[in-house]
Coordinates of C-alpha atoms and ligand atoms in Angstrom, one line a residue:
M19 CA 18.4 41.2 8.6
G20 CA 16.6 42.8 11.6
V21 CA 13.6 43.2 9.5
M22 CA 10.4 41.3 10.3
I23 CA 9.5 38.9 7.5
E24 CA 6.0 37.5 8.1
G25 CA 3.7 38.5 5.2
F26 CA 2.6 35.5 3.2
E27 CA 3.7 36.9 -0.2
T28 CA 7.3 37.7 1.4
L29 CA 7.6 34.2 2.7
A30 CA 6.4 32.7 -0.5
I31 CA 9.2 34.4 -2.4
H32 CA 12.1 34.5 0.2
A33 CA 11.6 31.6 2.7
G34 CA 14.3 29.1 2.3
Q35 CA 15.6 30.9 -0.7
E36 CA 18.6 33.1 0.3
A37 CA 20.8 34.1 -2.6
D38 CA 23.2 31.3 -3.4
P39 CA 26.4 31.9 -1.2
R40 CA 28.8 31.1 -3.9
T41 CA 27.5 32.9 -6.9
G42 CA 24.8 35.2 -5.6
A43 CA 22.1 33.6 -7.8
V44 CA 18.9 34.8 -6.5
V45 CA 17.1 31.6 -7.2
P46 CA 18.1 28.3 -5.6
P47 CA 20.0 26.3 -8.4
I48 CA 18.7 22.8 -9.4
Y49 CA 21.1 20.5 -7.6
A50 CA 21.0 17.6 -9.9
V51 CA 23.1 15.4 -7.6
S52 CA 22.7 12.2 -5.7
T53 CA 25.7 12.2 -3.3
Y54 CA 28.1 14.6 -1.7
K55 CA 31.7 14.9 -0.8
Q56 CA 32.6 14.2 2.7
D57 CA 35.4 15.9 4.7
G58 CA 36.7 12.6 6.2
V59 CA 35.2 9.4 7.5
G60 CA 32.4 10.3 10.0
G61 CA 32.8 14.0 9.2
L62 CA 30.2 16.0 7.2
R63 CA 31.1 19.1 5.3
S64 CA 27.8 20.4 4.1
G65 CA 25.1 18.5 6.2
Y66 CA 24.2 16.7 2.9
E67 CA 25.2 13.1 2.3
Y68 CA 22.8 11.6 -0.1
S69 CA 19.8 13.1 -2.0
R70 CA 17.1 10.7 -0.9
S71 CA 17.8 12.1 2.7
A72 CA 18.3 15.6 1.7
N73 CA 19.0 17.7 -1.5
P74 CA 19.4 21.5 -1.3
T75 CA 16.8 22.3 -3.9
R76 CA 14.3 20.2 -2.2
T77 CA 15.3 21.7 1.2
A78 CA 14.6 25.2 -0.2
L79 CA 11.0 24.1 -1.1
E80 CA 10.5 22.2 2.2
E81 CA 11.5 25.4 4.1
C82 CA 9.2 27.5 2.0
L83 CA 6.3 25.2 2.5
A84 CA 6.8 25.1 6.2
A85 CA 6.8 29.0 6.2
I86 CA 3.7 29.5 4.1
E87 CA 1.7 27.0 6.1
G88 CA 3.0 28.3 9.4
G89 CA 4.3 24.9 10.4
T90 CA 7.8 23.8 11.8
R91 CA 8.7 21.3 9.2
G92 CA 7.9 20.8 5.6
L93 CA 8.5 17.8 3.5
A94 CA 8.3 17.5 -0.2
F95 CA 7.2 14.2 -2.1
A96 CA 7.0 12.7 -5.6
S97 CA 3.2 13.2 -5.5
G98 CA 0.4 14.0 -3.1
L99 CA -0.4 10.4 -2.9
A100 CA 3.2 9.6 -1.9
A101 CA 2.9 12.1 0.9
E102 CA -0.4 10.6 2.0
D103 CA 1.1 7.1 2.1
T104 CA 4.2 8.1 4.0
L105 CA 2.0 9.9 6.6
L106 CA -0.4 7.1 7.1
R107 CA 2.2 4.3 7.3
G108 CA 4.5 6.4 9.3
V109 CA 2.0 7.4 12.2
C110 CA -0.5 4.5 11.8
G111 CA 0.1 0.7 12.2
P112 CA -2.0 -2.3 11.4
G113 CA -5.2 -2.3 13.6
D114 CA -5.4 1.4 13.8
H115 CA -8.5 3.3 12.7
V116 CA -8.8 6.7 10.7
I117 CA -12.0 8.6 10.1
I118 CA -12.1 10.0 6.4
P119 CA -14.5 12.2 4.7
D120 CA -17.4 10.4 3.0
D121 CA -16.6 12.4 -0.1
A122 CA -12.9 12.1 0.1
Y123 CA -10.6 12.7 -3.1
G124 CA -10.9 9.5 -5.1
G125 CA -7.3 8.6 -4.9
T126 CA -7.3 9.0 -1.1
Y127 CA -10.2 6.8 -0.9
R128 CA -8.5 4.3 -3.1
L129 CA -5.4 4.4 -1.0
F130 CA -7.4 3.6 2.1
A131 CA -9.7 1.1 0.4
K132 CA -7.3 -0.9 -1.8
V133 CA -3.8 -0.6 -0.3
L134 CA -3.9 0.3 3.5
A135 CA -6.9 -1.8 4.3
R136 CA -4.9 -4.9 3.1
W137 CA -2.2 -3.8 5.6
G138 CA -4.7 -3.7 8.3
L139 CA -5.6 0.0 8.6
H140 CA -9.3 0.4 9.3
Y141 CA -11.2 3.5 8.1
D142 CA -14.8 4.9 8.2
P143 CA -16.1 7.4 5.6
V144 CA -18.1 10.0 7.6
P145 CA -19.9 13.0 6.7
L146 CA -17.6 15.6 8.2
G147 CA -20.1 18.4 8.1
D148 CA -22.1 16.4 10.8
L149 CA -20.0 16.8 14.0
E150 CA -22.1 14.4 16.0
A151 CA -21.5 11.8 13.3
V152 CA -17.8 12.4 13.6
R153 CA -17.9 12.1 17.5
A154 CA -19.9 8.9 17.1
A155 CA -17.3 7.4 14.7
V156 CA -14.4 7.9 17.0
R157 CA -13.0 4.6 18.6
P158 CA -10.5 3.8 21.2
D159 CA -8.0 3.0 18.3
T160 CA -8.8 6.1 16.1
K161 CA -5.4 7.5 15.2
A162 CA -6.4 10.3 13.0
I163 CA -9.3 12.4 11.4
W164 CA -8.7 13.1 7.8
V165 CA -10.2 16.2 6.5
E166 CA -10.7 17.8 3.1
T167 CA -12.3 21.2 2.9
P168 CA -13.5 22.4 0.4
T169 CA -14.2 18.9 -1.0
N170 CA -14.2 17.6 -4.5
P171 CA -16.3 18.0 -6.6
L172 CA -19.2 19.0 -4.3
L173 CA -17.3 21.8 -2.5
G174 CA -18.5 20.7 1.0
I175 CA -17.0 22.4 3.9
A176 CA -15.8 20.9 7.3
D177 CA -15.1 23.1 10.4
I178 CA -11.3 22.5 11.0
E179 CA -11.3 24.0 14.6
A180 CA -14.3 21.8 15.7
L181 CA -12.9 18.7 14.1
G182 CA -9.4 19.4 15.8
S183 CA -11.2 19.5 19.2
I184 CA -12.9 16.2 18.6
A185 CA -9.6 14.6 17.3
H186 CA -7.4 16.0 20.2
E187 CA -10.0 14.8 22.9
A188 CA -9.6 11.4 21.4
D189 CA -5.7 11.7 21.4
A190 CA -5.9 11.5 17.5
L191 CA -4.2 13.6 14.9
L192 CA -6.1 16.1 12.8
V193 CA -4.9 15.9 9.3
V194 CA -6.1 18.5 6.7
D195 CA -5.7 18.0 2.8
N196 CA -5.4 21.8 2.0
T197 CA -5.1 21.0 -1.7
F198 CA -8.4 22.9 -2.8
A199 CA -7.9 26.0 -0.7
S200 CA -4.1 26.4 -0.9
P201 CA -2.2 27.9 2.1
Y202 CA -2.9 31.4 0.9
L203 CA -6.7 31.0 1.4
Q204 CA -6.6 28.6 4.6
Q205 CA -4.1 28.0 7.3
P206 CA -5.2 24.7 8.9
L207 CA -2.2 24.4 11.3
A208 CA -3.3 27.8 12.9
L209 CA -6.9 26.3 13.3
G210 CA -5.7 23.3 15.3
A211 CA -4.5 20.8 12.5
D212 CA -1.5 18.7 13.3
V213 CA -0.5 18.0 9.7
V214 CA -1.3 19.6 6.5
V215 CA -1.3 17.5 3.2
H216 CA -0.9 18.9 -0.3
S217 CA -1.0 17.7 -3.8
T218 CA 1.3 20.6 -4.9
T219 CA 0.3 19.4 -8.4
K220 CA -2.6 21.8 -8.0
Y221 CA -2.7 25.4 -6.8
V222 CA 0.8 25.2 -5.0
G223 CA 2.6 24.4 -8.4
G224 CA -0.1 26.2 -10.2
H225 CA 1.0 25.7 -13.9
S226 CA 0.1 22.1 -14.7
D227 CA 3.7 21.2 -15.3
V228 CA 4.7 19.2 -12.3
V229 CA 3.3 16.4 -10.0
G230 CA 4.2 16.7 -6.4
G231 CA 3.0 16.4 -2.8
A232 CA 3.8 17.8 0.6
L233 CA 3.4 17.4 4.3
V234 CA 3.7 20.2 6.8
A235 CA 3.9 19.4 10.6
R236 CA 2.9 21.9 13.3
D237 CA 5.1 20.4 15.9
R238 CA 8.7 19.7 15.8
D239 CA 8.6 16.1 17.1
L240 CA 5.9 15.0 14.5
G241 CA 7.9 16.8 11.8
E242 CA 11.0 14.8 12.8
E243 CA 9.1 11.6 12.8
L244 CA 7.7 12.4 9.3
A245 CA 11.0 13.3 8.0
Y246 CA 12.5 10.0 9.3
H247 CA 9.8 8.1 7.4
Q248 CA 10.2 10.4 4.3
N249 CA 13.8 9.0 4.1
A250 CA 12.8 5.5 5.1
M251 CA 10.2 5.1 2.5
G252 CA 12.0 7.3 -0.2
A253 CA 9.1 8.8 -2.2
V254 CA 10.9 12.0 -2.3
A255 CA 10.5 15.1 -4.9
G256 CA 13.3 15.2 -7.4
P257 CA 15.4 18.4 -7.7
F258 CA 13.7 19.6 -10.9
D259 CA 10.2 19.0 -9.6
A260 CA 11.2 20.8 -6.3
W261 CA 12.5 23.8 -8.4
L262 CA 9.3 24.0 -10.6
T263 CA 7.1 23.8 -7.5
L264 CA 9.1 26.5 -5.9
R265 CA 8.9 28.8 -8.9
G266 CA 5.1 28.3 -8.8
I267 CA 4.7 29.2 -5.2
K268 CA 6.3 32.7 -5.7
T269 CA 3.0 33.9 -7.4
L270 CA 0.6 31.8 -5.4
A271 CA -0.9 34.8 -3.6
L272 CA -1.3 36.7 -7.0
R273 CA -2.8 33.6 -8.7
M274 CA -5.2 32.8 -6.0
E275 CA -6.6 36.4 -5.8
R276 CA -7.2 36.1 -9.6
H277 CA -8.6 32.7 -9.3
C278 CA -11.1 33.9 -6.7
D279 CA -12.0 37.1 -8.8
N280 CA -12.7 35.1 -11.9
A281 CA -14.6 32.3 -10.0
E282 CA -16.9 34.9 -8.4
R283 CA -17.7 36.3 -11.9
V284 CA -18.4 32.9 -13.3
V285 CA -20.6 32.0 -10.3
D286 CA -22.7 35.2 -11.1
L287 CA -23.1 34.0 -14.6
L288 CA -24.1 30.6 -13.7
L289 CA -26.6 31.8 -11.2
S290 CA -28.4 33.8 -13.8
H291 CA -28.5 31.2 -16.4
P292 CA -31.8 29.3 -17.2
R293 CA -30.1 26.0 -17.9
V294 CA -28.3 25.9 -14.6
T295 CA -30.3 24.4 -11.7
E296 CA -27.8 24.6 -8.9
V297 CA -24.4 26.4 -8.4
L298 CA -22.1 24.9 -5.8
Y299 CA -19.7 27.5 -4.3
P300 CA -18.9 28.1 -0.7
G301 CA -18.9 31.8 -1.3
L302 CA -22.6 31.8 -1.7
A303 CA -24.7 32.8 1.3
G304 CA -27.1 29.9 0.5
H305 CA -24.2 27.2 0.7
P306 CA -24.6 24.9 3.7
G307 CA -20.9 25.5 4.6
H308 CA -20.8 29.3 3.9
E309 CA -20.5 30.5 7.5
V310 CA -17.8 28.0 8.4
A311 CA -16.0 28.9 5.2
A312 CA -16.1 32.5 5.8
K313 CA -14.6 31.9 9.2
Q314 CA -11.7 29.8 8.1
M315 CA -11.0 30.9 4.6
R316 CA -9.7 34.2 3.4
R317 CA -11.7 33.9 0.2
F318 CA -13.6 31.0 -1.4
G319 CA -11.3 29.6 -4.1
G320 CA -11.3 29.0 -7.8
M321 CA -13.3 25.7 -7.9
V322 CA -16.9 25.9 -9.0
S323 CA -19.4 23.1 -9.7
F324 CA -22.9 23.3 -11.1
R325 CA -25.7 21.1 -12.1
V326 CA -27.8 21.5 -15.3
A327 CA -31.4 21.1 -16.3
G328 CA -30.8 18.4 -19.0
G329 CA -29.2 15.7 -16.9
E330 CA -26.0 13.9 -17.7
A331 CA -26.3 14.3 -21.6
E332 CA -26.4 18.1 -21.4
A333 CA -23.6 18.2 -18.7
V334 CA -21.5 16.0 -21.0
E335 CA -22.3 18.3 -24.0
I336 CA -21.3 21.4 -22.2
C337 CA -17.9 19.9 -21.4
N338 CA -17.5 19.0 -25.0
R339 CA -18.4 22.5 -26.3
T340 CA -16.2 24.7 -24.3
K341 CA -13.1 26.0 -26.3
L342 CA -11.2 28.1 -23.8
F343 CA -12.0 25.9 -20.6
T344 CA -10.0 22.8 -21.5
L345 CA -11.5 19.4 -21.0
G346 CA -9.4 17.7 -18.5
E347 CA -8.8 16.3 -15.1
S348 CA -6.7 17.9 -12.4
L349 CA -7.1 21.6 -11.1
G350 CA -5.5 24.6 -9.8
G351 CA -3.5 25.6 -12.9
V352 CA -3.4 29.0 -14.5
E353 CA -5.5 27.6 -17.3
S354 CA -9.2 27.0 -16.9
L355 CA -10.4 23.4 -16.9
I356 CA -13.8 21.8 -17.2
E357 CA -14.7 18.1 -16.6
H358 CA -17.7 15.8 -16.0
P359 CA -16.9 14.3 -12.6
G360 CA -19.4 11.3 -13.1
R361 CA -17.6 10.0 -16.2
M362 CA -14.1 11.2 -15.5
T363 CA -12.5 12.0 -12.1
H364 CA -15.3 10.2 -10.1
A365 CA -16.2 7.3 -12.6
S366 CA -14.3 4.8 -10.4
V367 CA -16.5 5.6 -7.4
A368 CA -19.9 5.0 -9.3
G369 CA -22.2 2.9 -7.3
S370 CA -20.4 3.7 -4.0
A371 CA -21.0 6.3 -1.4
L372 CA -18.9 8.6 -3.2
E373 CA -21.1 8.7 -6.4
V374 CA -21.7 12.2 -7.8
P375 CA -24.8 13.5 -9.5
P376 CA -24.7 12.7 -13.2
D377 CA -25.8 16.3 -14.1
L378 CA -22.8 17.9 -12.4
V379 CA -20.1 19.9 -14.2
R380 CA -16.8 21.0 -12.4
L381 CA -14.8 24.1 -13.4
S382 CA -11.3 24.9 -12.3
V383 CA -11.4 28.7 -13.0
G384 CA -8.1 29.8 -14.3
V385 CA -6.5 33.2 -14.4
E386 CA -7.3 34.3 -17.9
T387 CA -9.2 37.5 -18.9
V388 CA -12.5 36.9 -17.3
S389 CA -14.6 38.1 -20.3
D390 CA -13.0 35.5 -22.4
L391 CA -13.9 32.8 -19.8
L392 CA -17.6 34.2 -19.5
G393 CA -18.0 34.4 -23.3
D394 CA -16.8 30.6 -23.6
L395 CA -19.2 29.5 -20.9
T396 CA -22.0 31.4 -22.3
Q397 CA -21.7 29.8 -25.7
A398 CA -21.1 26.3 -24.3
L399 CA -24.3 26.6 -22.0
G400 CA -26.5 27.6 -25.0
S401 CA -29.9 29.1 -24.2
Ligands
LIG18 C1 -4.8 15.6 -6.7 C2 -5.3 15.4 -5.2 C3 -4.6 14.6 -4.4 C4 -3.5 13.5 -5.0 O1 -2.4 14.3 -5.4 P1 -1.4 13.8 -6.6 O2 -0.5 14.8 -6.7 O3 -2.4 13.5 -7.8 O4 -0.9 12.3 -6.1 C5 -4.9 14.5 -3.1 N1 -5.9 15.3 -2.6 C6 -6.5 16.2 -3.4 C7 -7.7 17.0 -2.8 C8 -6.3 16.3 -4.7 O5 -6.9 17.1 -5.5

């Protein structure tokens, strides 16, 4: 075209999504197909031969994911955990070691503890905010440092650039699960990460209507290696799911701006409420990760957690009393959600290092009219 295309919103809408050459359709069709006609034995007409290896709708999504994360290769999977499993079994082997956050997403922790540990992969949960502790945990067989920032549900912040230096000194990969920030708010590959992981189920898809995952590699060689493992293990995204995810991505920037606007107003309300004892949000100057977050994030996101005066009973009651904030797990959709991590998303880690305070409530602040959200929280919090 001869026109520079580099803005985030432009890439989100156009990357990988040229008009269909046959019909001019401006949106890539859903290619519900498993196999492709070949020209002759050994010859390929289209570059596609079987949809586990490649499918045009998935290709459109994968090219778009690579563009919006600033990587060379994007790969779409059936879920976030399928992406994680493919990455870990692809780049690690039995006997290798991975450093993981001490407050990792529960499903990620379970994958390490219950599946990959049996296969011989070693891991150490470490507080990633403590760079000395991370350095001390590095071993000769450390293959990767796994980062989440912000974390779930305590919204802790890890310094991607600093962790990248530690990983690379040790010849290990820096992996960043960018699910909570989304590529609009945070670009880990530009900060030194080698691979970005997503549960596209959350902000990237954004409409609570599809489960999916992604890997985006910074370097071509690693991208090729991961693409090989994607095909070899086979946990790919189907064409309908890829299409829905791509549809969601088009409005990611708009949605994230509104998620952040609304979350900031919710934080203000919570800070001034007498029943709220602590508000956890990286945008607050008093948050221990605020400076790092301000350095590596465009804004501070739509996730807000808070603690209440009346302990677990009050936290549970608030979750049961909201009308507009829907009680439910997951996050990152257009609709606001509320949950009690101790009894819901984090119930399975009770008694472990990942246990969360019982008086904690987590909000995924949606993009509804903010006065309606504030009104619902006000009535649910009581006085
Ligand atoms: C949800 C989530 C995952 C897992 O993704 P699924 O799509 O549910 O498999 C991984 N990491 C984070 C931070 C998540 O929130």
